[in-house]
Amino acid sequence: MDIACPNCAATYRVPDALIDGANALRCVACERVWVPDPPRPGQGGIAGGIAGETPRGASEEATVPNAGDVPQSPAEPPPLPQPPLPEPPPPVPVAAPRAPTPPTGTTPAGAATMGTAGGVPPAGAPEPPAQPPGMRSDVTLSLTATRAGPPDLAPRRLPEGSRRRLARPGLSLAWALSLAIVAVFVMALVIYHAQISAVWPPFARIAG
C-alpha cells in the first residue's frame, strides 16, 4: 500500500501488514513520526490519514522506507566504448651479422698453437719454413737497436779555413765602424774649430 507523509507529502510503499493502526512510521525526508490509518475495505490510492501521532523516540520497528522503497536517482548512462588501440607495426626483419671470412693463405687465430702444454707440435703439423741465412729476424733488429748507444750530440768541429771565413765578416765590420767614428770626430773638430777654441783656448794652440 502507498502512504504519504502528512508533513512533507513524501510517498512510500509499505506492506499492508504494517499498516494496522498500531505501528508508528517515520518519514526519512523530514523525520516526522505518525501512525497511518489502516486501509478500509475497497479503499485504493494513497493512505494519508493519521490515526495518532507518536512522540519522537517511540517504537520505530516499522520505520520506512526500505532500501527498495526510497526513490532512486536516474541511472547514469553507460560509458561510451573506447576506440580500439592501433596494432603495433610488425617487426622489421634484421639480417644477422656475418662472420668475417679469413683471407686465403692465412692461418686462423689459434691454429698455430702447440698441441700440448710441453710445446710439442701435434702430429702431422707442417714445419715452419726455414729462415734465409741473409735475413735477420725482427728480434735481432730490435736487440741491435737497443744495444746501440745514444746518438752523438757533441758539436762538430769545423776546419780551420771555414772558421776563419766565418770570423772574417765580423772583423771587417768592426774595423769599418771604428774608422767611421774617427772620421766623424775629425770632421767635427774641423767644422767647430772656432767654437771649441773659444770655449777651450788651449785647443787653438794644439790645432795650430
mmCIF file with all atom_site columns, C-alpha atoms in Angstrom:
data_model
loop_
_atom_site.group_PDB
_atom_site.id
_atom_site.type_symbol
_atom_site.label_atom_id
_atom_site.label_alt_id
_atom_site.label_comp_id
_atom_site.label_asym_id
_atom_site.label_entity_id
_atom_site.label_seq_id
_atom_site.pdbx_PDB_ins_code
_atom_site.Cartn_x
_atom_site.Cartn_y
_atom_site.Cartn_z
_atom_site.occupancy
_atom_site.B_iso_or_equiv
_atom_site.pdbx_formal_charge
_atom_site.auth_seq_id
_atom_site.auth_comp_id
_atom_site.auth_asym_id
_atom_site.auth_atom_id
_atom_site.pdbx_PDB_model_num
ATOM 1   C CA . MET A 1 1   ? 0.000   0.000   0.000   1.00 0.00 ? 1   MET A CA 1
ATOM 2   C CA . ASP A 1 2   ? 1.229   3.511   -0.790  1.00 0.00 ? 2   ASP A CA 1
ATOM 3   C CA . ILE A 1 3   ? 1.280   6.054   2.045   1.00 0.00 ? 3   ILE A CA 1
ATOM 4   C CA . ALA A 1 4   ? 2.208   9.744   2.116   1.00 0.00 ? 4   ALA A CA 1
ATOM 5   C CA . CYS A 1 5   ? 3.883   11.736  4.877   1.00 0.00 ? 5   CYS A CA 1
ATOM 6   C CA . PRO A 1 6   ? 1.403   14.265  6.306   1.00 0.00 ? 6   PRO A CA 1
ATOM 7   C CA . ASN A 1 7   ? 4.225   16.795  6.776   1.00 0.00 ? 7   ASN A CA 1
ATOM 8   C CA . CYS A 1 8   ? 6.235   16.769  3.513   1.00 0.00 ? 8   CYS A CA 1
ATOM 9   C CA . ALA A 1 9   ? 3.993   14.588  1.284   1.00 0.00 ? 9   ALA A CA 1
ATOM 10  C CA . ALA A 1 10  ? 6.801   12.116  0.590   1.00 0.00 ? 10  ALA A CA 1
ATOM 11  C CA . THR A 1 11  ? 5.336   8.890   -0.816  1.00 0.00 ? 11  THR A CA 1
ATOM 12  C CA . TYR A 1 12  ? 6.346   5.389   0.310   1.00 0.00 ? 12  TYR A CA 1
ATOM 13  C CA . ARG A 1 13  ? 5.184   1.876   -0.489  1.00 0.00 ? 13  ARG A CA 1
ATOM 14  C CA . VAL A 1 14  ? 4.669   -0.135  2.716   1.00 0.00 ? 14  VAL A CA 1
ATOM 15  C CA . PRO A 1 15  ? 3.333   -3.705  3.172   1.00 0.00 ? 15  PRO A CA 1
ATOM 16  C CA . ASP A 1 16  ? -0.295  -3.822  4.306   1.00 0.00 ? 16  ASP A CA 1
ATOM 17  C CA . ALA A 1 17  ? 0.660   -5.878  7.361   1.00 0.00 ? 17  ALA A CA 1
ATOM 18  C CA . LEU A 1 18  ? 2.495   -2.858  8.859   1.00 0.00 ? 18  LEU A CA 1
ATOM 19  C CA . ILE A 1 19  ? -0.479  -0.535  8.498   1.00 0.00 ? 19  ILE A CA 1
ATOM 20  C CA . ASP A 1 20  ? -2.709  -1.843  11.306  1.00 0.00 ? 20  ASP A CA 1
ATOM 21  C CA . GLY A 1 21  ? -3.183  1.378   13.305  1.00 0.00 ? 21  GLY A CA 1
ATOM 22  C CA . ALA A 1 22  ? -0.654  0.341   15.979  1.00 0.00 ? 22  ALA A CA 1
ATOM 23  C CA . ASN A 1 23  ? 2.759   0.676   14.289  1.00 0.00 ? 23  ASN A CA 1
ATOM 24  C CA . ALA A 1 24  ? 4.334   4.132   14.108  1.00 0.00 ? 24  ALA A CA 1
ATOM 25  C CA . LEU A 1 25  ? 6.172   5.125   10.966  1.00 0.00 ? 25  LEU A CA 1
ATOM 26  C CA . ARG A 1 26  ? 8.860   7.773   10.493  1.00 0.00 ? 26  ARG A CA 1
ATOM 27  C CA . CYS A 1 27  ? 9.471   9.813   7.348   1.00 0.00 ? 27  CYS A CA 1
ATOM 28  C CA . VAL A 1 28  ? 13.062  9.680   6.128   1.00 0.00 ? 28  VAL A CA 1
ATOM 29  C CA . ALA A 1 29  ? 12.827  13.099  4.459   1.00 0.00 ? 29  ALA A CA 1
ATOM 30  C CA . CYS A 1 30  ? 11.519  15.199  7.381   1.00 0.00 ? 30  CYS A CA 1
ATOM 31  C CA . GLU A 1 31  ? 11.754  12.656  10.244  1.00 0.00 ? 31  GLU A CA 1
ATOM 32  C CA . ARG A 1 32  ? 8.054   13.082  11.094  1.00 0.00 ? 32  ARG A CA 1
ATOM 33  C CA . VAL A 1 33  ? 6.629   10.175  13.125  1.00 0.00 ? 33  VAL A CA 1
ATOM 34  C CA . TRP A 1 34  ? 2.977   9.224   12.680  1.00 0.00 ? 34  TRP A CA 1
ATOM 35  C CA . VAL A 1 35  ? 0.609   6.261   12.782  1.00 0.00 ? 35  VAL A CA 1
ATOM 36  C CA . PRO A 1 36  ? -1.190  5.810   9.439   1.00 0.00 ? 36  PRO A CA 1
ATOM 37  C CA . ASP A 1 37  ? -4.844  4.784   9.293   1.00 0.00 ? 37  ASP A CA 1
ATOM 38  C CA . PRO A 1 38  ? -5.441  1.148   8.438   1.00 0.00 ? 38  PRO A CA 1
ATOM 39  C CA . PRO A 1 39  ? -6.830  0.622   4.942   1.00 0.00 ? 39  PRO A CA 1
ATOM 40  C CA . ARG A 1 40  ? -10.576 0.238   4.614   1.00 0.00 ? 40  ARG A CA 1
ATOM 41  C CA . PRO A 1 41  ? -12.115 -2.488  2.530   1.00 0.00 ? 41  PRO A CA 1
ATOM 42  C CA . GLY A 1 42  ? -12.261 -1.402  -1.111  1.00 0.00 ? 42  GLY A CA 1
ATOM 43  C CA . GLN A 1 43  ? -10.106 1.723   -0.461  1.00 0.00 ? 43  GLN A CA 1
ATOM 44  C CA . GLY A 1 44  ? -7.439  2.377   -3.057  1.00 0.00 ? 44  GLY A CA 1
ATOM 45  C CA . GLY A 1 45  ? -4.865  5.108   -3.632  1.00 0.00 ? 45  GLY A CA 1
ATOM 46  C CA . ILE A 1 46  ? -2.585  6.574   -1.004  1.00 0.00 ? 46  ILE A CA 1
ATOM 47  C CA . ALA A 1 47  ? -3.321  6.396   2.687   1.00 0.00 ? 47  ALA A CA 1
ATOM 48  C CA . GLY A 1 48  ? -2.553  9.730   4.206   1.00 0.00 ? 48  GLY A CA 1
ATOM 49  C CA . GLY A 1 49  ? -4.713  9.736   7.345   1.00 0.00 ? 49  GLY A CA 1
ATOM 50  C CA . ILE A 1 50  ? -3.206  9.953   10.791  1.00 0.00 ? 50  ILE A CA 1
ATOM 51  C CA . ALA A 1 51  ? -4.554  7.664   13.488  1.00 0.00 ? 51  ALA A CA 1
ATOM 52  C CA . GLY A 1 52  ? -2.451  9.295   16.126  1.00 0.00 ? 52  GLY A CA 1
ATOM 53  C CA . GLU A 1 53  ? 0.906   10.977  16.323  1.00 0.00 ? 53  GLU A CA 1
ATOM 54  C CA . THR A 1 54  ? 3.599   9.374   18.381  1.00 0.00 ? 54  THR A CA 1
ATOM 55  C CA . PRO A 1 55  ? 6.298   11.469  20.014  1.00 0.00 ? 55  PRO A CA 1
ATOM 56  C CA . ARG A 1 56  ? 9.846   11.067  18.721  1.00 0.00 ? 56  ARG A CA 1
ATOM 57  C CA . GLY A 1 57  ? 11.648  8.146   20.289  1.00 0.00 ? 57  GLY A CA 1
ATOM 58  C CA . ALA A 1 58  ? 8.556   5.890   20.233  1.00 0.00 ? 58  ALA A CA 1
ATOM 59  C CA . SER A 1 59  ? 8.573   2.411   18.782  1.00 0.00 ? 59  SER A CA 1
ATOM 60  C CA . GLU A 1 60  ? 10.157  2.581   15.351  1.00 0.00 ? 60  GLU A CA 1
ATOM 61  C CA . GLU A 1 61  ? 10.115  -1.054  14.447  1.00 0.00 ? 61  GLU A CA 1
ATOM 62  C CA . ALA A 1 62  ? 8.180   -0.332  11.264  1.00 0.00 ? 62  ALA A CA 1
ATOM 63  C CA . THR A 1 63  ? 10.204  2.703   10.177  1.00 0.00 ? 63  THR A CA 1
ATOM 64  C CA . VAL A 1 64  ? 10.054  3.216   6.425   1.00 0.00 ? 64  VAL A CA 1
ATOM 65  C CA . PRO A 1 65  ? 11.204  3.215   3.785   1.00 0.00 ? 65  PRO A CA 1
ATOM 66  C CA . ASN A 1 66  ? 13.127  0.113   2.916   1.00 0.00 ? 66  ASN A CA 1
ATOM 67  C CA . ALA A 1 67  ? 16.129  0.150   0.708   1.00 0.00 ? 67  ALA A CA 1
ATOM 68  C CA . GLY A 1 68  ? 13.932  -0.685  -2.250  1.00 0.00 ? 68  GLY A CA 1
ATOM 69  C CA . ASP A 1 69  ? 11.244  1.937   -1.384  1.00 0.00 ? 69  ASP A CA 1
ATOM 70  C CA . VAL A 1 70  ? 13.486  5.018   -1.481  1.00 0.00 ? 70  VAL A CA 1
ATOM 71  C CA . PRO A 1 71  ? 13.153  6.815   -4.802  1.00 0.00 ? 71  PRO A CA 1
ATOM 72  C CA . GLN A 1 72  ? 16.359  6.266   -6.711  1.00 0.00 ? 72  GLN A CA 1
ATOM 73  C CA . SER A 1 73  ? 18.156  8.754   -8.847  1.00 0.00 ? 73  SER A CA 1
ATOM 74  C CA . PRO A 1 74  ? 18.159  8.101   -12.569 1.00 0.00 ? 74  PRO A CA 1
ATOM 75  C CA . ALA A 1 75  ? 20.820  5.645   -13.596 1.00 0.00 ? 75  ALA A CA 1
ATOM 76  C CA . GLU A 1 76  ? 23.956  7.103   -15.129 1.00 0.00 ? 76  GLU A CA 1
ATOM 77  C CA . PRO A 1 77  ? 24.396  6.492   -18.825 1.00 0.00 ? 77  PRO A CA 1
ATOM 78  C CA . PRO A 1 78  ? 26.804  3.703   -19.622 1.00 0.00 ? 78  PRO A CA 1
ATOM 79  C CA . PRO A 1 79  ? 30.292  4.858   -20.605 1.00 0.00 ? 79  PRO A CA 1
ATOM 80  C CA . LEU A 1 80  ? 30.994  5.172   -24.256 1.00 0.00 ? 80  LEU A CA 1
ATOM 81  C CA . PRO A 1 81  ? 33.051  2.355   -25.707 1.00 0.00 ? 81  PRO A CA 1
ATOM 82  C CA . GLN A 1 82  ? 36.663  3.319   -26.205 1.00 0.00 ? 82  GLN A CA 1
ATOM 83  C CA . PRO A 1 83  ? 38.098  3.036   -29.689 1.00 0.00 ? 83  PRO A CA 1
ATOM 84  C CA . PRO A 1 84  ? 40.373  0.048   -30.145 1.00 0.00 ? 84  PRO A CA 1
ATOM 85  C CA . LEU A 1 85  ? 44.078  0.741   -29.879 1.00 0.00 ? 85  LEU A CA 1
ATOM 86  C CA . PRO A 1 86  ? 46.006  0.582   -33.144 1.00 0.00 ? 86  PRO A CA 1
ATOM 87  C CA . GLU A 1 87  ? 48.019  -2.543  -33.586 1.00 0.00 ? 87  GLU A CA 1
ATOM 88  C CA . PRO A 1 88  ? 51.795  -2.109  -33.432 1.00 0.00 ? 88  PRO A CA 1
ATOM 89  C CA . PRO A 1 89  ? 53.629  -2.402  -36.742 1.00 0.00 ? 89  PRO A CA 1
ATOM 90  C CA . PRO A 1 90  ? 55.163  -5.786  -37.460 1.00 0.00 ? 90  PRO A CA 1
ATOM 91  C CA . PRO A 1 91  ? 58.853  -6.075  -36.575 1.00 0.00 ? 91  PRO A CA 1
ATOM 92  C CA . VAL A 1 92  ? 61.290  -5.427  -39.377 1.00 0.00 ? 92  VAL A CA 1
ATOM 93  C CA . PRO A 1 93  ? 63.491  -8.449  -40.040 1.00 0.00 ? 93  PRO A CA 1
ATOM 94  C CA . VAL A 1 94  ? 67.153  -7.696  -39.441 1.00 0.00 ? 94  VAL A CA 1
ATOM 95  C CA . ALA A 1 95  ? 69.808  -9.767  -41.129 1.00 0.00 ? 95  ALA A CA 1
ATOM 96  C CA . ALA A 1 96  ? 72.212  -11.491 -38.781 1.00 0.00 ? 96  ALA A CA 1
ATOM 97  C CA . PRO A 1 97  ? 75.806  -10.197 -38.949 1.00 0.00 ? 97  PRO A CA 1
ATOM 98  C CA . ARG A 1 98  ? 78.081  -12.378 -40.990 1.00 0.00 ? 98  ARG A CA 1
ATOM 99  C CA . ALA A 1 99  ? 81.323  -13.606 -39.542 1.00 0.00 ? 99  ALA A CA 1
ATOM 100 C CA . PRO A 1 100 ? 84.393  -12.197 -41.310 1.00 0.00 ? 100 PRO A CA 1
ATOM 101 C CA . THR A 1 101 ? 85.995  -14.662 -43.688 1.00 0.00 ? 101 THR A CA 1
ATOM 102 C CA . PRO A 1 102 ? 89.750  -15.036 -43.173 1.00 0.00 ? 102 PRO A CA 1
ATOM 103 C CA . PRO A 1 103 ? 91.796  -14.194 -46.266 1.00 0.00 ? 103 PRO A CA 1
ATOM 104 C CA . THR A 1 104 ? 93.136  -17.026 -48.358 1.00 0.00 ? 104 THR A CA 1
ATOM 105 C CA . GLY A 1 105 ? 96.586  -18.224 -47.429 1.00 0.00 ? 105 GLY A CA 1
ATOM 106 C CA . THR A 1 106 ? 96.482  -17.074 -43.796 1.00 0.00 ? 106 THR A CA 1
ATOM 107 C CA . THR A 1 107 ? 96.210  -19.249 -40.751 1.00 0.00 ? 107 THR A CA 1
ATOM 108 C CA . PRO A 1 108 ? 93.211  -18.680 -38.411 1.00 0.00 ? 108 PRO A CA 1
ATOM 109 C CA . ALA A 1 109 ? 93.894  -17.444 -34.916 1.00 0.00 ? 109 ALA A CA 1
ATOM 110 C CA . GLY A 1 110 ? 94.923  -20.264 -32.624 1.00 0.00 ? 110 GLY A CA 1
ATOM 111 C CA . ALA A 1 111 ? 95.726  -22.686 -35.474 1.00 0.00 ? 111 ALA A CA 1
ATOM 112 C CA . ALA A 1 112 ? 99.451  -22.446 -34.826 1.00 0.00 ? 112 ALA A CA 1
ATOM 113 C CA . THR A 1 113 ? 99.117  -23.115 -31.078 1.00 0.00 ? 113 THR A CA 1
ATOM 114 C CA . MET A 1 114 ? 101.116 -26.004 -29.737 1.00 0.00 ? 114 MET A CA 1
ATOM 115 C CA . GLY A 1 115 ? 99.149  -29.222 -29.233 1.00 0.00 ? 115 GLY A CA 1
ATOM 116 C CA . THR A 1 116 ? 100.309 -29.841 -25.654 1.00 0.00 ? 116 THR A CA 1
ATOM 117 C CA . ALA A 1 117 ? 101.489 -27.798 -22.711 1.00 0.00 ? 117 ALA A CA 1
ATOM 118 C CA . GLY A 1 118 ? 105.056 -29.054 -23.197 1.00 0.00 ? 118 GLY A CA 1
ATOM 119 C CA . GLY A 1 119 ? 105.457 -27.260 -26.538 1.00 0.00 ? 119 GLY A CA 1
ATOM 120 C CA . VAL A 1 120 ? 105.308 -30.377 -28.708 1.00 0.00 ? 120 VAL A CA 1
ATOM 121 C CA . PRO A 1 121 ? 103.525 -29.703 -32.023 1.00 0.00 ? 121 PRO A CA 1
ATOM 122 C CA . PRO A 1 122 ? 100.686 -32.059 -32.920 1.00 0.00 ? 122 PRO A CA 1
ATOM 123 C CA . ALA A 1 123 ? 101.343 -34.963 -35.204 1.00 0.00 ? 123 ALA A CA 1
ATOM 124 C CA . GLY A 1 124 ? 101.163 -34.120 -38.879 1.00 0.00 ? 124 GLY A CA 1
ATOM 125 C CA . ALA A 1 125 ? 101.625 -30.360 -38.359 1.00 0.00 ? 125 ALA A CA 1
ATOM 126 C CA . PRO A 1 126 ? 103.724 -28.688 -41.082 1.00 0.00 ? 126 PRO A CA 1
ATOM 127 C CA . GLU A 1 127 ? 107.123 -27.436 -40.047 1.00 0.00 ? 127 GLU A CA 1
ATOM 128 C CA . PRO A 1 128 ? 107.733 -23.680 -40.122 1.00 0.00 ? 128 PRO A CA 1
ATOM 129 C CA . PRO A 1 129 ? 109.680 -22.504 -43.164 1.00 0.00 ? 129 PRO A CA 1
ATOM 130 C CA . ALA A 1 130 ? 113.380 -22.077 -42.688 1.00 0.00 ? 130 ALA A CA 1
ATOM 131 C CA . GLN A 1 131 ? 114.642 -18.515 -42.453 1.00 0.00 ? 131 GLN A CA 1
ATOM 132 C CA . PRO A 1 132 ? 117.044 -17.425 -45.218 1.00 0.00 ? 132 PRO A CA 1
ATOM 133 C CA . PRO A 1 133 ? 120.620 -17.080 -43.991 1.00 0.00 ? 133 PRO A CA 1
ATOM 134 C CA . GLY A 1 134 ? 120.949 -13.462 -45.121 1.00 0.00 ? 134 GLY A CA 1
ATOM 135 C CA . MET A 1 135 ? 117.775 -12.229 -43.357 1.00 0.00 ? 135 MET A CA 1
ATOM 136 C CA . ARG A 1 136 ? 117.690 -11.208 -39.747 1.00 0.00 ? 136 ARG A CA 1
ATOM 137 C CA . SER A 1 137 ? 114.582 -11.553 -37.660 1.00 0.00 ? 137 SER A CA 1
ATOM 138 C CA . ASP A 1 138 ? 112.718 -8.683  -36.024 1.00 0.00 ? 138 ASP A CA 1
ATOM 139 C CA . VAL A 1 139 ? 114.028 -9.763  -32.630 1.00 0.00 ? 139 VAL A CA 1
ATOM 140 C CA . THR A 1 140 ? 117.614 -9.434  -33.801 1.00 0.00 ? 140 THR A CA 1
ATOM 141 C CA . LEU A 1 141 ? 116.923 -5.992  -35.235 1.00 0.00 ? 141 LEU A CA 1
ATOM 142 C CA . SER A 1 142 ? 115.277 -4.801  -32.026 1.00 0.00 ? 142 SER A CA 1
ATOM 143 C CA . LEU A 1 143 ? 118.174 -6.125  -29.936 1.00 0.00 ? 143 LEU A CA 1
ATOM 144 C CA . THR A 1 144 ? 120.642 -4.379  -32.198 1.00 0.00 ? 144 THR A CA 1
ATOM 145 C CA . ALA A 1 145 ? 118.719 -1.094  -31.899 1.00 0.00 ? 145 ALA A CA 1
ATOM 146 C CA . THR A 1 146 ? 118.614 -1.469  -28.113 1.00 0.00 ? 146 THR A CA 1
ATOM 147 C CA . ARG A 1 147 ? 122.321 -2.135  -27.776 1.00 0.00 ? 147 ARG A CA 1
ATOM 148 C CA . ALA A 1 148 ? 123.214 0.839   -29.938 1.00 0.00 ? 148 ALA A CA 1
ATOM 149 C CA . GLY A 1 149 ? 124.278 3.831   -27.917 1.00 0.00 ? 149 GLY A CA 1
ATOM 150 C CA . PRO A 1 150 ? 122.578 7.246   -27.926 1.00 0.00 ? 150 PRO A CA 1
ATOM 151 C CA . PRO A 1 151 ? 123.348 9.488   -30.896 1.00 0.00 ? 151 PRO A CA 1
ATOM 152 C CA . ASP A 1 152 ? 126.388 11.723  -30.684 1.00 0.00 ? 152 ASP A CA 1
ATOM 153 C CA . LEU A 1 153 ? 125.148 15.148  -29.629 1.00 0.00 ? 153 LEU A CA 1
ATOM 154 C CA . ALA A 1 154 ? 128.592 16.820  -29.435 1.00 0.00 ? 154 ALA A CA 1
ATOM 155 C CA . PRO A 1 155 ? 129.042 19.806  -31.793 1.00 0.00 ? 155 PRO A CA 1
ATOM 156 C CA . ARG A 1 156 ? 131.052 19.120  -34.896 1.00 0.00 ? 156 ARG A CA 1
ATOM 157 C CA . ARG A 1 157 ? 134.346 20.967  -35.214 1.00 0.00 ? 157 ARG A CA 1
ATOM 158 C CA . LEU A 1 158 ? 134.739 22.982  -38.388 1.00 0.00 ? 158 LEU A CA 1
ATOM 159 C CA . PRO A 1 159 ? 138.002 23.073  -40.310 1.00 0.00 ? 159 PRO A CA 1
ATOM 160 C CA . GLU A 1 160 ? 140.368 25.921  -39.648 1.00 0.00 ? 160 GLU A CA 1
ATOM 161 C CA . GLY A 1 161 ? 139.730 27.584  -43.005 1.00 0.00 ? 161 GLY A CA 1
ATOM 162 C CA . SER A 1 162 ? 135.966 27.535  -42.508 1.00 0.00 ? 162 SER A CA 1
ATOM 163 C CA . ARG A 1 163 ? 136.243 29.127  -39.088 1.00 0.00 ? 163 ARG A CA 1
ATOM 164 C CA . ARG A 1 164 ? 138.388 31.926  -40.487 1.00 0.00 ? 164 ARG A CA 1
ATOM 165 C CA . ARG A 1 165 ? 135.908 32.599  -43.269 1.00 0.00 ? 165 ARG A CA 1
ATOM 166 C CA . LEU A 1 166 ? 133.069 32.774  -40.752 1.00 0.00 ? 166 LEU A CA 1
ATOM 167 C CA . ALA A 1 167 ? 135.008 35.155  -38.451 1.00 0.00 ? 167 ALA A CA 1
ATOM 168 C CA . ARG A 1 168 ? 136.188 37.452  -41.274 1.00 0.00 ? 168 ARG A CA 1
ATOM 169 C CA . PRO A 1 169 ? 132.879 39.356  -41.886 1.00 0.00 ? 169 PRO A CA 1
ATOM 170 C CA . GLY A 1 170 ? 132.572 40.287  -38.225 1.00 0.00 ? 170 GLY A CA 1
ATOM 171 C CA . LEU A 1 171 ? 136.135 41.592  -38.051 1.00 0.00 ? 171 LEU A CA 1
ATOM 172 C CA . SER A 1 172 ? 135.696 43.689  -41.175 1.00 0.00 ? 172 SER A CA 1
ATOM 173 C CA . LEU A 1 173 ? 132.524 45.241  -39.795 1.00 0.00 ? 173 LEU A CA 1
ATOM 174 C CA . ALA A 1 174 ? 134.293 46.197  -36.552 1.00 0.00 ? 174 ALA A CA 1
ATOM 175 C CA . TRP A 1 175 ? 137.114 47.959  -38.435 1.00 0.00 ? 175 TRP A CA 1
ATOM 176 C CA . ALA A 1 176 ? 134.650 49.842  -40.609 1.00 0.00 ? 176 ALA A CA 1
ATOM 177 C CA . LEU A 1 177 ? 132.732 51.135  -37.593 1.00 0.00 ? 177 LEU A CA 1
ATOM 178 C CA . SER A 1 178 ? 135.944 52.245  -35.879 1.00 0.00 ? 178 SER A CA 1
ATOM 179 C CA . LEU A 1 179 ? 137.170 54.188  -38.925 1.00 0.00 ? 179 LEU A CA 1
ATOM 180 C CA . ALA A 1 180 ? 133.765 55.826  -39.336 1.00 0.00 ? 180 ALA A CA 1
ATOM 181 C CA . ILE A 1 181 ? 133.797 57.036  -35.736 1.00 0.00 ? 181 ILE A CA 1
ATOM 182 C CA . VAL A 1 182 ? 137.313 58.518  -36.107 1.00 0.00 ? 182 VAL A CA 1
ATOM 183 C CA . ALA A 1 183 ? 136.359 60.273  -39.341 1.00 0.00 ? 183 ALA A CA 1
ATOM 184 C CA . VAL A 1 184 ? 133.273 61.834  -37.796 1.00 0.00 ? 184 VAL A CA 1
ATOM 185 C CA . PHE A 1 185 ? 135.339 63.047  -34.828 1.00 0.00 ? 185 PHE A CA 1
ATOM 186 C CA . VAL A 1 186 ? 137.953 64.689  -37.075 1.00 0.00 ? 186 VAL A CA 1
ATOM 187 C CA . MET A 1 187 ? 135.284 66.378  -39.183 1.00 0.00 ? 187 MET A CA 1
ATOM 188 C CA . ALA A 1 188 ? 133.649 67.761  -36.045 1.00 0.00 ? 188 ALA A CA 1
ATOM 189 C CA . LEU A 1 189 ? 136.982 69.250  -34.912 1.00 0.00 ? 189 LEU A CA 1
ATOM 190 C CA . VAL A 1 190 ? 137.496 70.952  -38.272 1.00 0.00 ? 190 VAL A CA 1
ATOM 191 C CA . ILE A 1 191 ? 133.970 72.311  -38.572 1.00 0.00 ? 191 ILE A CA 1
ATOM 192 C CA . TYR A 1 192 ? 133.602 73.525  -34.994 1.00 0.00 ? 192 TYR A CA 1
ATOM 193 C CA . HIS A 1 193 ? 137.269 74.749  -34.598 1.00 0.00 ? 193 HIS A CA 1
ATOM 194 C CA . ALA A 1 194 ? 136.344 78.311  -33.666 1.00 0.00 ? 194 ALA A CA 1
ATOM 195 C CA . GLN A 1 195 ? 133.697 77.380  -31.186 1.00 0.00 ? 195 GLN A CA 1
ATOM 196 C CA . ILE A 1 196 ? 135.949 74.850  -29.485 1.00 0.00 ? 196 ILE A CA 1
ATOM 197 C CA . SER A 1 197 ? 138.834 77.403  -29.294 1.00 0.00 ? 197 SER A CA 1
ATOM 198 C CA . ALA A 1 198 ? 136.519 79.985  -27.727 1.00 0.00 ? 198 ALA A CA 1
ATOM 199 C CA . VAL A 1 199 ? 135.416 77.536  -25.097 1.00 0.00 ? 199 VAL A CA 1
ATOM 200 C CA . TRP A 1 200 ? 138.830 75.949  -24.555 1.00 0.00 ? 200 TRP A CA 1
ATOM 201 C CA . PRO A 1 201 ? 141.750 78.244  -25.555 1.00 0.00 ? 201 PRO A CA 1
ATOM 202 C CA . PRO A 1 202 ? 144.482 75.582  -25.384 1.00 0.00 ? 202 PRO A CA 1
ATOM 203 C CA . PHE A 1 203 ? 142.762 73.858  -28.348 1.00 0.00 ? 203 PHE A CA 1
ATOM 204 C CA . ALA A 1 204 ? 143.845 76.741  -30.621 1.00 0.00 ? 204 ALA A CA 1
ATOM 205 C CA . ARG A 1 205 ? 147.494 76.157  -29.787 1.00 0.00 ? 205 ARG A CA 1
ATOM 206 C CA . ILE A 1 206 ? 147.166 72.376  -30.276 1.00 0.00 ? 206 ILE A CA 1
ATOM 207 C CA . ALA A 1 207 ? 145.346 72.677  -33.594 1.00 0.00 ? 207 ALA A CA 1
ATOM 208 C CA . GLY A 1 208 ? 147.983 75.236  -34.770 1.00 0.00 ? 208 GLY A CA 1
#
